[in-house]
Amino acid sequence: MVKVIKRDGSEEELIYEKIVVSVLKTGAPIDIARKIAFMTIGKIYMDNKESVTAKELTSLILNYLKAENETWYRNWIAYDRVAKKRETEKELK
């Protein structure tokens, strides 16, 4: 199973449902949230990765999200800025 290396250095299992829930919070419908989760996890497995950093995972998700709908992408960025006090776009560059 693929591990996610979190920002604090701890590890957890990559969980499909967590990606779906995160994408749903942007306003995306369930079918799009599931599609993005499948594509994200599929890309990680296709690249034969045993682990992925939280930043890498976020970058993958956001790339797929932006391709689907710019507003949902902006909603994710805004949520990170307000709720998590995180400048996600700057961190991913």
PDB file of C-alpha atoms in Angstrom:
ATOM      1  CA  MET A   1       0.000   0.000   0.000  1.00  0.00           C
ATOM      2  CA  VAL A   2       1.191   3.510  -0.812  1.00  0.00           C
ATOM      3  CA  LYS A   3       2.097   5.756   2.108  1.00  0.00           C
ATOM      4  CA  VAL A   4       1.567   9.503   2.351  1.00  0.00           C
ATOM      5  CA  ILE A   5       4.373  11.371   4.066  1.00  0.00           C
ATOM      6  CA  LYS A   6       2.609  14.194   5.841  1.00  0.00           C
ATOM      7  CA  ARG A   7       4.007  17.676   6.369  1.00  0.00           C
ATOM      8  CA  ASP A   8       5.016  16.831   9.952  1.00  0.00           C
ATOM      9  CA  GLY A   9       6.978  13.778   8.745  1.00  0.00           C
ATOM     10  CA  SER A  10       4.496  11.186   9.931  1.00  0.00           C
ATOM     11  CA  GLU A  11       3.142   8.593   7.511  1.00  0.00           C
ATOM     12  CA  GLU A  12      -0.308   7.271   6.818  1.00  0.00           C
ATOM     13  CA  GLU A  13      -1.886   5.014   4.244  1.00  0.00           C
ATOM     14  CA  LEU A  14      -3.147   6.651   1.044  1.00  0.00           C
ATOM     15  CA  ILE A  15      -6.925   6.601   1.402  1.00  0.00           C
ATOM     16  CA  TYR A  16      -9.180   7.053  -1.615  1.00  0.00           C
ATOM     17  CA  GLU A  17     -12.090   8.371   0.454  1.00  0.00           C
ATOM     18  CA  LYS A  18     -10.007  11.188   1.941  1.00  0.00           C
ATOM     19  CA  ILE A  19      -9.286  12.473  -1.552  1.00  0.00           C
ATOM     20  CA  VAL A  20     -12.968  12.243  -2.488  1.00  0.00           C
ATOM     21  CA  VAL A  21     -14.027  14.177   0.626  1.00  0.00           C
ATOM     22  CA  SER A  22     -11.389  16.869   0.037  1.00  0.00           C
ATOM     23  CA  VAL A  23     -12.547  17.377  -3.548  1.00  0.00           C
ATOM     24  CA  LEU A  24     -16.209  17.440  -2.495  1.00  0.00           C
ATOM     25  CA  LYS A  25     -15.406  20.342  -0.149  1.00  0.00           C
ATOM     26  CA  THR A  26     -14.512  22.428  -3.203  1.00  0.00           C
ATOM     27  CA  GLY A  27     -18.058  22.208  -4.529  1.00  0.00           C
ATOM     28  CA  ALA A  28     -17.349  19.479  -7.069  1.00  0.00           C
ATOM     29  CA  PRO A  29     -20.065  16.833  -7.491  1.00  0.00           C
ATOM     30  CA  ILE A  30     -19.495  13.276  -6.280  1.00  0.00           C
ATOM     31  CA  ASP A  31     -18.824  11.837  -9.741  1.00  0.00           C
ATOM     32  CA  ILE A  32     -16.044  14.366 -10.368  1.00  0.00           C
ATOM     33  CA  ALA A  33     -14.609  13.880  -6.863  1.00  0.00           C
ATOM     34  CA  ARG A  34     -14.431  10.123  -7.446  1.00  0.00           C
ATOM     35  CA  LYS A  35     -12.929  10.604 -10.908  1.00  0.00           C
ATOM     36  CA  ILE A  36     -10.186  12.869  -9.541  1.00  0.00           C
ATOM     37  CA  ALA A  37      -9.449  10.432  -6.710  1.00  0.00           C
ATOM     38  CA  PHE A  38      -9.177   7.519  -9.165  1.00  0.00           C
ATOM     39  CA  MET A  39      -6.916   9.479 -11.510  1.00  0.00           C
ATOM     40  CA  THR A  40      -4.709  10.653  -8.646  1.00  0.00           C
ATOM     41  CA  ILE A  41      -4.249   7.204  -7.164  1.00  0.00           C
ATOM     42  CA  GLY A  42      -3.866   5.679 -10.625  1.00  0.00           C
ATOM     43  CA  LYS A  43      -1.049   8.106 -11.457  1.00  0.00           C
ATOM     44  CA  ILE A  44       0.754   7.275  -8.223  1.00  0.00           C
ATOM     45  CA  TYR A  45       0.513   3.531  -8.910  1.00  0.00           C
ATOM     46  CA  MET A  46       1.485   3.941 -12.574  1.00  0.00           C
ATOM     47  CA  ASP A  47       4.614   5.750 -11.413  1.00  0.00           C
ATOM     48  CA  ASN A  48       5.365   2.746  -9.123  1.00  0.00           C
ATOM     49  CA  LYS A  49       5.626   4.963  -6.061  1.00  0.00           C
ATOM     50  CA  GLU A  50       5.689   3.385  -2.632  1.00  0.00           C
ATOM     51  CA  SER A  51       5.215   6.764  -0.986  1.00  0.00           C
ATOM     52  CA  VAL A  52       4.191  10.280  -1.890  1.00  0.00           C
ATOM     53  CA  THR A  53       4.585  13.514   0.038  1.00  0.00           C
ATOM     54  CA  ALA A  54       1.532  15.511   1.015  1.00  0.00           C
ATOM     55  CA  LYS A  55       2.716  18.287  -1.300  1.00  0.00           C
ATOM     56  CA  GLU A  56       3.061  15.880  -4.243  1.00  0.00           C
ATOM     57  CA  LEU A  57      -0.391  14.485  -3.548  1.00  0.00           C
ATOM     58  CA  THR A  58      -1.912  17.955  -3.305  1.00  0.00           C
ATOM     59  CA  SER A  59      -0.225  18.995  -6.543  1.00  0.00           C
ATOM     60  CA  LEU A  60      -1.648  15.997  -8.407  1.00  0.00           C
ATOM     61  CA  ILE A  61      -5.148  16.574  -7.065  1.00  0.00           C
ATOM     62  CA  LEU A  62      -5.057  20.287  -7.837  1.00  0.00           C
ATOM     63  CA  ASN A  63      -3.862  19.707 -11.399  1.00  0.00           C
ATOM     64  CA  TYR A  64      -6.814  17.400 -12.058  1.00  0.00           C
ATOM     65  CA  LEU A  65      -9.196  19.724 -10.233  1.00  0.00           C
ATOM     66  CA  LYS A  66      -8.076  22.781 -12.203  1.00  0.00           C
ATOM     67  CA  ALA A  67      -8.534  20.888 -15.469  1.00  0.00           C
ATOM     68  CA  GLU A  68     -12.128  20.121 -14.460  1.00  0.00           C
ATOM     69  CA  ASN A  69     -13.163  23.514 -13.090  1.00  0.00           C
ATOM     70  CA  GLU A  70     -11.181  26.642 -12.201  1.00  0.00           C
ATOM     71  CA  THR A  71     -13.708  27.644  -9.515  1.00  0.00           C
ATOM     72  CA  TRP A  72     -13.297  24.381  -7.624  1.00  0.00           C
ATOM     73  CA  TYR A  73      -9.527  24.799  -7.830  1.00  0.00           C
ATOM     74  CA  ARG A  74      -9.827  28.363  -6.421  1.00  0.00           C
ATOM     75  CA  ASN A  75     -12.121  27.085  -3.653  1.00  0.00           C
ATOM     76  CA  TRP A  76      -9.429  24.600  -2.550  1.00  0.00           C
ATOM     77  CA  ILE A  77      -6.774  27.355  -2.530  1.00  0.00           C
ATOM     78  CA  ALA A  78      -9.054  29.706  -0.582  1.00  0.00           C
ATOM     79  CA  TYR A  79      -9.894  27.014   1.984  1.00  0.00           C
ATOM     80  CA  ASP A  80      -6.212  26.255   2.549  1.00  0.00           C
ATOM     81  CA  ARG A  81      -5.470  29.962   3.008  1.00  0.00           C
ATOM     82  CA  VAL A  82      -8.299  30.611   5.472  1.00  0.00           C
ATOM     83  CA  ALA A  83      -8.658  27.352   7.398  1.00  0.00           C
ATOM     84  CA  LYS A  84      -5.122  25.993   7.295  1.00  0.00           C
ATOM     85  CA  LYS A  85      -3.178  29.265   7.041  1.00  0.00           C
ATOM     86  CA  ARG A  86      -1.335  27.733   4.107  1.00  0.00           C
ATOM     87  CA  GLU A  87      -0.213  29.394   0.851  1.00  0.00           C
ATOM     88  CA  THR A  88      -0.701  26.279  -1.244  1.00  0.00           C
ATOM     89  CA  GLU A  89      -0.003  27.798  -4.667  1.00  0.00           C
ATOM     90  CA  LYS A  90       3.308  29.264  -3.479  1.00  0.00           C
ATOM     91  CA  GLU A  91       4.301  26.002  -1.765  1.00  0.00           C
ATOM     92  CA  LEU A  92       3.724  23.975  -4.919  1.00  0.00           C
ATOM     93  CA  LYS A  93       5.853  26.147  -7.204  1.00  0.00           C
TER      94      LYS A  93
END
